């Protein structure tokens, strides 16, 4: 197979693998779906191919101009390396703050992984690209179910307190994150010379003790706890 047909085959495979990931996201009605993942994977493969083969004529010309005995080399990773930077901007566009909760992180990570799959295809690593696609799809579905099941083992607590400044508030948030407590959302409103903070926590059911948590927070200097519920 000549080099042009190899490039075409790699681009087609990248489109197929990216489309498979995109289909799952489209089915879940996510921000980035079939077309976005298809284009990200295809574009990543294309950039990788350009990085590998796009400048051979320039290298040959420079080598001829320099004469025999001069070794002219090209780093094929320089163009491909910029894919990682570029995909960050696309992924950031899928992350939004909705009702005080960050959404779109999984889709952004999926786009990042899809770009890596495209780079693998462009570099001729077909098995790795295919296996990576299967792992990505399995991760979306199986880990979603696992996360859902774990969620049933947790209970949500809401903590409202006031602090004099951001440093005092941070000490409370750090305390709340301890002992297996996960901060799912928070908001801050300035009132007069103090900050009113509302924090939502996901805590294991067996460790829920609102009274003990209230006592722990009230011992913090400069902190006034309004409620733990």
PDB file of C-alpha atoms in Angstrom:
ATOM      1  CA  UNK A   1       0.000   0.000   0.000  1.00  0.00           C
ATOM      2  CA  UNK A   2       1.484   3.383  -0.997  1.00  0.00           C
ATOM      3  CA  UNK A   3       1.821   6.225   1.478  1.00  0.00           C
ATOM      4  CA  UNK A   4      -1.235   8.147   0.218  1.00  0.00           C
ATOM      5  CA  UNK A   5      -3.544   5.167   0.667  1.00  0.00           C
ATOM      6  CA  UNK A   6      -2.079   4.552   4.119  1.00  0.00           C
ATOM      7  CA  UNK A   7      -2.900   8.130   5.084  1.00  0.00           C
ATOM      8  CA  UNK A   8      -6.452   7.823   3.743  1.00  0.00           C
ATOM      9  CA  UNK A   9      -6.973   4.546   5.625  1.00  0.00           C
ATOM     10  CA  UNK A  10      -5.746   6.103   8.862  1.00  0.00           C
ATOM     11  CA  UNK A  11      -8.046   9.100   8.455  1.00  0.00           C
ATOM     12  CA  UNK A  12     -11.037   6.840   7.788  1.00  0.00           C
ATOM     13  CA  UNK A  13     -10.263   4.704  10.829  1.00  0.00           C
ATOM     14  CA  UNK A  14      -9.884   7.804  12.993  1.00  0.00           C
ATOM     15  CA  UNK A  15     -13.274   9.038  11.836  1.00  0.00           C
ATOM     16  CA  UNK A  16     -14.900   5.694  12.636  1.00  0.00           C
ATOM     17  CA  UNK A  17     -13.390   5.432  16.124  1.00  0.00           C
ATOM     18  CA  UNK A  18     -14.193   9.037  16.946  1.00  0.00           C
ATOM     19  CA  UNK A  19     -17.717   8.503  15.675  1.00  0.00           C
ATOM     20  CA  UNK A  20     -18.200   5.516  17.978  1.00  0.00           C
ATOM     21  CA  UNK A  21     -17.314   7.603  21.006  1.00  0.00           C
ATOM     22  CA  UNK A  22     -19.483  10.429  19.703  1.00  0.00           C
ATOM     23  CA  UNK A  23     -22.480   8.133  19.277  1.00  0.00           C
ATOM     24  CA  UNK A  24     -22.444   7.335  22.991  1.00  0.00           C
ATOM     25  CA  UNK A  25     -22.259  11.028  23.867  1.00  0.00           C
ATOM     26  CA  UNK A  26     -25.023  11.818  21.357  1.00  0.00           C
ATOM     27  CA  UNK A  27     -27.208   9.102  22.890  1.00  0.00           C
ATOM     28  CA  UNK A  28     -26.729  10.709  26.309  1.00  0.00           C
ATOM     29  CA  UNK A  29     -27.631  14.140  24.826  1.00  0.00           C
ATOM     30  CA  UNK A  30     -24.296  15.618  25.878  1.00  0.00           C
ATOM     31  CA  UNK A  31     -22.875  18.972  24.809  1.00  0.00           C
ATOM     32  CA  UNK A  32     -20.426  17.412  22.336  1.00  0.00           C
ATOM     33  CA  UNK A  33     -21.858  14.573  20.272  1.00  0.00           C
ATOM     34  CA  UNK A  34     -21.235  12.580  17.117  1.00  0.00           C
ATOM     35  CA  UNK A  35     -19.963  15.332  14.832  1.00  0.00           C
ATOM     36  CA  UNK A  36     -17.702  16.919  17.427  1.00  0.00           C
ATOM     37  CA  UNK A  37     -15.976  13.666  18.388  1.00  0.00           C
ATOM     38  CA  UNK A  38     -15.714  12.641  14.725  1.00  0.00           C
ATOM     39  CA  UNK A  39     -13.994  15.905  13.823  1.00  0.00           C
ATOM     40  CA  UNK A  40     -11.726  15.900  16.887  1.00  0.00           C
ATOM     41  CA  UNK A  41     -10.480  12.372  16.163  1.00  0.00           C
ATOM     42  CA  UNK A  42     -10.114  13.013  12.430  1.00  0.00           C
ATOM     43  CA  UNK A  43      -8.367  16.334  12.978  1.00  0.00           C
ATOM     44  CA  UNK A  44      -5.951  14.834  15.489  1.00  0.00           C
ATOM     45  CA  UNK A  45      -5.060  12.053  13.051  1.00  0.00           C
ATOM     46  CA  UNK A  46      -4.601  14.585  10.253  1.00  0.00           C
ATOM     47  CA  UNK A  47      -2.311  16.789  12.328  1.00  0.00           C
ATOM     48  CA  UNK A  48      -0.274  13.725  13.289  1.00  0.00           C
ATOM     49  CA  UNK A  49       0.049  12.705   9.638  1.00  0.00           C
ATOM     50  CA  UNK A  50       1.126  16.217   8.660  1.00  0.00           C
ATOM     51  CA  UNK A  51       3.644  16.166  11.488  1.00  0.00           C
ATOM     52  CA  UNK A  52       5.055  12.857  10.215  1.00  0.00           C
ATOM     53  CA  UNK A  53       5.006  13.328   6.446  1.00  0.00           C
ATOM     54  CA  UNK A  54       4.235  16.952   5.664  1.00  0.00           C
ATOM     55  CA  UNK A  55       7.752  18.358   5.647  1.00  0.00           C
ATOM     56  CA  UNK A  56       9.842  15.634   4.008  1.00  0.00           C
ATOM     57  CA  UNK A  57      10.365  17.752   0.876  1.00  0.00           C
ATOM     58  CA  UNK A  58      11.687  20.629   2.971  1.00  0.00           C
ATOM     59  CA  UNK A  59      14.099  18.339   4.799  1.00  0.00           C
ATOM     60  CA  UNK A  60      15.265  16.882   1.498  1.00  0.00           C
ATOM     61  CA  UNK A  61      15.793  20.364   0.058  1.00  0.00           C
ATOM     62  CA  UNK A  62      17.801  21.527   3.058  1.00  0.00           C
ATOM     63  CA  UNK A  63      19.880  18.346   2.995  1.00  0.00           C
ATOM     64  CA  UNK A  64      20.676  18.853  -0.700  1.00  0.00           C
ATOM     65  CA  UNK A  65      21.602  22.483  -0.101  1.00  0.00           C
ATOM     66  CA  UNK A  66      23.909  21.590   2.775  1.00  0.00           C
ATOM     67  CA  UNK A  67      25.690  18.955   0.762  1.00  0.00           C
ATOM     68  CA  UNK A  68      26.836  15.428   1.611  1.00  0.00           C
ATOM     69  CA  UNK A  69      27.818  14.549   5.143  1.00  0.00           C
ATOM     70  CA  UNK A  70      25.232  16.838   6.728  1.00  0.00           C
ATOM     71  CA  UNK A  71      22.520  15.057   8.723  1.00  0.00           C
ATOM     72  CA  UNK A  72      19.254  17.024   8.641  1.00  0.00           C
ATOM     73  CA  UNK A  73      16.541  15.777  10.968  1.00  0.00           C
ATOM     74  CA  UNK A  74      12.960  16.804  11.665  1.00  0.00           C
ATOM     75  CA  UNK A  75      11.131  16.388  14.964  1.00  0.00           C
ATOM     76  CA  UNK A  76       7.777  14.813  14.001  1.00  0.00           C
ATOM     77  CA  UNK A  77       6.304  15.504  17.405  1.00  0.00           C
ATOM     78  CA  UNK A  78       6.320  19.301  17.308  1.00  0.00           C
ATOM     79  CA  UNK A  79       3.106  19.763  15.317  1.00  0.00           C
ATOM     80  CA  UNK A  80       1.347  16.831  16.985  1.00  0.00           C
ATOM     81  CA  UNK A  81       2.228  18.203  20.422  1.00  0.00           C
ATOM     82  CA  UNK A  82       0.077  21.264  19.775  1.00  0.00           C
ATOM     83  CA  UNK A  83      -3.012  19.034  19.544  1.00  0.00           C
ATOM     84  CA  UNK A  84      -2.937  18.663  23.319  1.00  0.00           C
ATOM     85  CA  UNK A  85      -2.985  22.449  23.728  1.00  0.00           C
ATOM     86  CA  UNK A  86      -5.685  22.968  21.134  1.00  0.00           C
ATOM     87  CA  UNK A  87      -8.017  20.322  22.496  1.00  0.00           C
ATOM     88  CA  UNK A  88      -7.887  22.053  25.864  1.00  0.00           C
ATOM     89  CA  UNK A  89      -9.719  25.064  24.424  1.00  0.00           C
ATOM     90  CA  UNK A  90     -12.418  22.856  22.901  1.00  0.00           C
ATOM     91  CA  UNK A  91     -12.826  20.901  26.124  1.00  0.00           C
ATOM     92  CA  UNK A  92     -13.090  24.103  28.152  1.00  0.00           C
ATOM     93  CA  UNK A  93     -16.044  25.127  26.004  1.00  0.00           C
ATOM     94  CA  UNK A  94     -18.040  22.098  27.164  1.00  0.00           C
ATOM     95  CA  UNK A  95     -17.554  22.847  30.873  1.00  0.00           C
ATOM     96  CA  UNK A  96     -20.211  25.177  32.262  1.00  0.00           C
ATOM     97  CA  UNK A  97     -21.498  26.251  35.665  1.00  0.00           C
ATOM     98  CA  UNK A  98     -25.161  25.293  35.857  1.00  0.00           C
ATOM     99  CA  UNK A  99     -27.163  25.995  38.994  1.00  0.00           C
ATOM    100  CA  UNK A 100     -23.991  26.234  41.073  1.00  0.00           C
ATOM    101  CA  UNK A 101     -22.835  22.846  39.786  1.00  0.00           C
ATOM    102  CA  UNK A 102     -20.047  22.249  37.270  1.00  0.00           C
ATOM    103  CA  UNK A 103     -21.215  20.086  34.350  1.00  0.00           C
ATOM    104  CA  UNK A 104     -19.477  18.868  31.209  1.00  0.00           C
ATOM    105  CA  UNK A 105     -16.278  17.557  32.787  1.00  0.00           C
ATOM    106  CA  UNK A 106     -16.824  14.003  31.537  1.00  0.00           C
ATOM    107  CA  UNK A 107     -17.539  15.216  28.004  1.00  0.00           C
ATOM    108  CA  UNK A 108     -14.408  17.388  28.077  1.00  0.00           C
ATOM    109  CA  UNK A 109     -12.336  14.412  29.226  1.00  0.00           C
ATOM    110  CA  UNK A 110     -13.931  12.333  26.463  1.00  0.00           C
ATOM    111  CA  UNK A 111     -12.864  14.881  23.843  1.00  0.00           C
ATOM    112  CA  UNK A 112      -9.333  14.853  25.248  1.00  0.00           C
ATOM    113  CA  UNK A 113      -9.233  11.051  25.066  1.00  0.00           C
ATOM    114  CA  UNK A 114     -10.729  11.080  21.561  1.00  0.00           C
ATOM    115  CA  UNK A 115      -7.918  13.367  20.435  1.00  0.00           C
ATOM    116  CA  UNK A 116      -5.417  10.865  21.835  1.00  0.00           C
ATOM    117  CA  UNK A 117      -7.159   8.075  19.904  1.00  0.00           C
ATOM    118  CA  UNK A 118      -6.862  10.106  16.719  1.00  0.00           C
ATOM    119  CA  UNK A 119      -3.165  10.704  17.347  1.00  0.00           C
ATOM    120  CA  UNK A 120      -2.643   6.971  17.883  1.00  0.00           C
ATOM    121  CA  UNK A 121      -4.346   6.190  14.570  1.00  0.00           C
ATOM    122  CA  UNK A 122      -2.351   8.882  12.791  1.00  0.00           C
ATOM    123  CA  UNK A 123       0.829   7.385  14.199  1.00  0.00           C
ATOM    124  CA  UNK A 124      -0.091   3.899  12.987  1.00  0.00           C
ATOM    125  CA  UNK A 125      -0.823   2.476  16.443  1.00  0.00           C
ATOM    126  CA  UNK A 126      -4.043   0.788  15.358  1.00  0.00           C
ATOM    127  CA  UNK A 127      -4.345  -1.754  18.172  1.00  0.00           C
ATOM    128  CA  UNK A 128      -3.764   0.873  20.853  1.00  0.00           C
ATOM    129  CA  UNK A 129      -6.311   3.175  19.215  1.00  0.00           C
ATOM    130  CA  UNK A 130      -8.941   0.439  19.003  1.00  0.00           C
ATOM    131  CA  UNK A 131      -8.355  -0.749  22.546  1.00  0.00           C
ATOM    132  CA  UNK A 132      -8.443   2.834  23.796  1.00  0.00           C
ATOM    133  CA  UNK A 133     -11.809   3.323  22.095  1.00  0.00           C
ATOM    134  CA  UNK A 134     -13.224   0.209  23.767  1.00  0.00           C
ATOM    135  CA  UNK A 135     -11.945   1.336  27.161  1.00  0.00           C
ATOM    136  CA  UNK A 136     -13.442   4.792  26.651  1.00  0.00           C
ATOM    137  CA  UNK A 137     -16.867   3.385  25.777  1.00  0.00           C
ATOM    138  CA  UNK A 138     -16.700   0.926  28.669  1.00  0.00           C
ATOM    139  CA  UNK A 139     -15.691   3.725  31.011  1.00  0.00           C
ATOM    140  CA  UNK A 140     -18.606   5.902  29.950  1.00  0.00           C
ATOM    141  CA  UNK A 141     -21.190   3.165  30.504  1.00  0.00           C
ATOM    142  CA  UNK A 142     -19.848   0.864  33.230  1.00  0.00           C
ATOM    143  CA  UNK A 143     -18.378   3.588  35.414  1.00  0.00           C
ATOM    144  CA  UNK A 144     -21.587   5.589  35.054  1.00  0.00           C
ATOM    145  CA  UNK A 145     -23.485   2.664  36.556  1.00  0.00           C
ATOM    146  CA  UNK A 146     -20.879   2.240  39.298  1.00  0.00           C
ATOM    147  CA  UNK A 147     -20.979   5.938  40.136  1.00  0.00           C
ATOM    148  CA  UNK A 148     -24.773   5.803  40.270  1.00  0.00           C
ATOM    149  CA  UNK A 149     -24.672   2.846  42.675  1.00  0.00           C
ATOM    150  CA  UNK A 150     -22.120   4.546  44.897  1.00  0.00           C
ATOM    151  CA  UNK A 151     -24.306   7.636  44.953  1.00  0.00           C
ATOM    152  CA  UNK A 152     -27.067   5.665  46.646  1.00  0.00           C
ATOM    153  CA  UNK A 153     -24.676   4.926  49.507  1.00  0.00           C
ATOM    154  CA  UNK A 154     -24.213   8.625  50.239  1.00  0.00           C
ATOM    155  CA  UNK A 155     -26.326  11.305  51.837  1.00  0.00           C
ATOM    156  CA  UNK A 156     -26.249  15.036  51.151  1.00  0.00           C
ATOM    157  CA  UNK A 157     -25.663  17.614  53.868  1.00  0.00           C
ATOM    158  CA  UNK A 158     -26.045  21.374  53.541  1.00  0.00           C
ATOM    159  CA  UNK A 159     -23.822  23.610  55.632  1.00  0.00           C
ATOM    160  CA  UNK A 160     -24.411  27.362  55.892  1.00  0.00           C
ATOM    161  CA  UNK A 161     -21.867  29.527  57.716  1.00  0.00           C
ATOM    162  CA  UNK A 162     -20.384  33.019  57.689  1.00  0.00           C
ATOM    163  CA  UNK A 163     -16.702  33.934  57.682  1.00  0.00           C
ATOM    164  CA  UNK A 164     -14.739  37.136  57.922  1.00  0.00           C
ATOM    165  CA  UNK A 165     -12.690  36.554  54.788  1.00  0.00           C
ATOM    166  CA  UNK A 166     -11.797  33.973  52.138  1.00  0.00           C
ATOM    167  CA  UNK A 167      -8.954  32.531  54.231  1.00  0.00           C
ATOM    168  CA  UNK A 168     -11.315  31.691  57.099  1.00  0.00           C
ATOM    169  CA  UNK A 169     -13.819  30.187  54.663  1.00  0.00           C
ATOM    170  CA  UNK A 170     -11.083  28.013  53.144  1.00  0.00           C
ATOM    171  CA  UNK A 171     -10.240  26.491  56.527  1.00  0.00           C
ATOM    172  CA  UNK A 172     -13.873  25.421  56.899  1.00  0.00           C
ATOM    173  CA  UNK A 173     -14.051  23.973  53.381  1.00  0.00           C
ATOM    174  CA  UNK A 174     -10.832  22.043  54.041  1.00  0.00           C
ATOM    175  CA  UNK A 175     -12.391  20.668  57.224  1.00  0.00           C
ATOM    176  CA  UNK A 176     -15.547  19.694  55.355  1.00  0.00           C
ATOM    177  CA  UNK A 177     -13.509  17.805  52.757  1.00  0.00           C
ATOM    178  CA  UNK A 178     -11.916  15.662  55.450  1.00  0.00           C
ATOM    179  CA  UNK A 179     -13.140  12.248  56.589  1.00  0.00           C
ATOM    180  CA  UNK A 180     -14.585  11.225  53.242  1.00  0.00           C
ATOM    181  CA  UNK A 181     -16.810  14.268  52.760  1.00  0.00           C
ATOM    182  CA  UNK A 182     -17.039  15.459  49.149  1.00  0.00           C
ATOM    183  CA  UNK A 183     -18.005  19.053  48.325  1.00  0.00           C
ATOM    184  CA  UNK A 184     -20.531  18.811  45.468  1.00  0.00           C
ATOM    185  CA  UNK A 185     -21.358  22.523  45.194  1.00  0.00           C
ATOM    186  CA  UNK A 186     -20.903  25.793  47.024  1.00  0.00           C
ATOM    187  CA  UNK A 187     -21.843  29.460  46.779  1.00  0.00           C
ATOM    188  CA  UNK A 188     -20.620  32.633  48.454  1.00  0.00           C
ATOM    189  CA  UNK A 189     -22.478  35.908  49.013  1.00  0.00           C
ATOM    190  CA  UNK A 190     -20.927  38.977  50.645  1.00  0.00           C
ATOM    191  CA  UNK A 191     -23.111  40.613  53.249  1.00  0.00           C
ATOM    192  CA  UNK A 192     -21.749  43.739  54.957  1.00  0.00           C
ATOM    193  CA  UNK A 193     -18.229  42.800  56.068  1.00  0.00           C
ATOM    194  CA  UNK A 194     -18.706  39.020  56.093  1.00  0.00           C
ATOM    195  CA  UNK A 195     -19.054  36.167  53.598  1.00  0.00           C
ATOM    196  CA  UNK A 196     -22.059  33.866  53.740  1.00  0.00           C
ATOM    197  CA  UNK A 197     -21.087  30.429  52.410  1.00  0.00           C
ATOM    198  CA  UNK A 198     -23.446  27.593  51.501  1.00  0.00           C
ATOM    199  CA  UNK A 199     -21.775  24.218  50.934  1.00  0.00           C
ATOM    200  CA  UNK A 200     -23.394  20.963  49.779  1.00  0.00           C
ATOM    201  CA  UNK A 201     -21.631  17.768  50.880  1.00  0.00           C
ATOM    202  CA  UNK A 202     -21.934  14.142  49.836  1.00  0.00           C
ATOM    203  CA  UNK A 203     -21.039  11.966  52.808  1.00  0.00           C
ATOM    204  CA  UNK A 204     -21.198   8.213  53.449  1.00  0.00           C
ATOM    205  CA  UNK A 205     -24.474   7.292  55.148  1.00  0.00           C
ATOM    206  CA  UNK A 206     -22.725   5.513  57.995  1.00  0.00           C
ATOM    207  CA  UNK A 207     -20.664   8.586  58.874  1.00  0.00           C
ATOM    208  CA  UNK A 208     -23.475  11.163  58.869  1.00  0.00           C
ATOM    209  CA  UNK A 209     -23.437  13.022  62.201  1.00  0.00           C
ATOM    210  CA  UNK A 210     -24.690  16.565  61.755  1.00  0.00           C
ATOM    211  CA  UNK A 211     -24.313  17.355  65.451  1.00  0.00           C
ATOM    212  CA  UNK A 212     -20.652  16.359  65.577  1.00  0.00           C
ATOM    213  CA  UNK A 213     -19.936  18.319  62.403  1.00  0.00           C
ATOM    214  CA  UNK A 214     -21.666  21.383  63.851  1.00  0.00           C
ATOM    215  CA  UNK A 215     -19.551  21.180  67.013  1.00  0.00           C
ATOM    216  CA  UNK A 216     -16.393  20.780  64.929  1.00  0.00           C
ATOM    217  CA  UNK A 217     -17.118  23.855  62.818  1.00  0.00           C
ATOM    218  CA  UNK A 218     -18.135  26.050  65.743  1.00  0.00           C
ATOM    219  CA  UNK A 219     -14.666  25.608  67.216  1.00  0.00           C
ATOM    220  CA  UNK A 220     -13.166  27.396  64.197  1.00  0.00           C
ATOM    221  CA  UNK A 221     -12.161  30.995  65.064  1.00  0.00           C
ATOM    222  CA  UNK A 222     -14.126  33.675  63.239  1.00  0.00           C
ATOM    223  CA  UNK A 223     -16.738  31.208  61.963  1.00  0.00           C
ATOM    224  CA  UNK A 224     -20.455  31.437  62.701  1.00  0.00           C
ATOM    225  CA  UNK A 225     -22.426  28.345  61.684  1.00  0.00           C
ATOM    226  CA  UNK A 226     -26.068  28.973  60.790  1.00  0.00           C
ATOM    227  CA  UNK A 227     -27.178  25.412  60.072  1.00  0.00           C
ATOM    228  CA  UNK A 228     -26.065  21.871  59.237  1.00  0.00           C
ATOM    229  CA  UNK A 229     -28.877  19.830  57.711  1.00  0.00           C
TER     230      UNK A 229
END
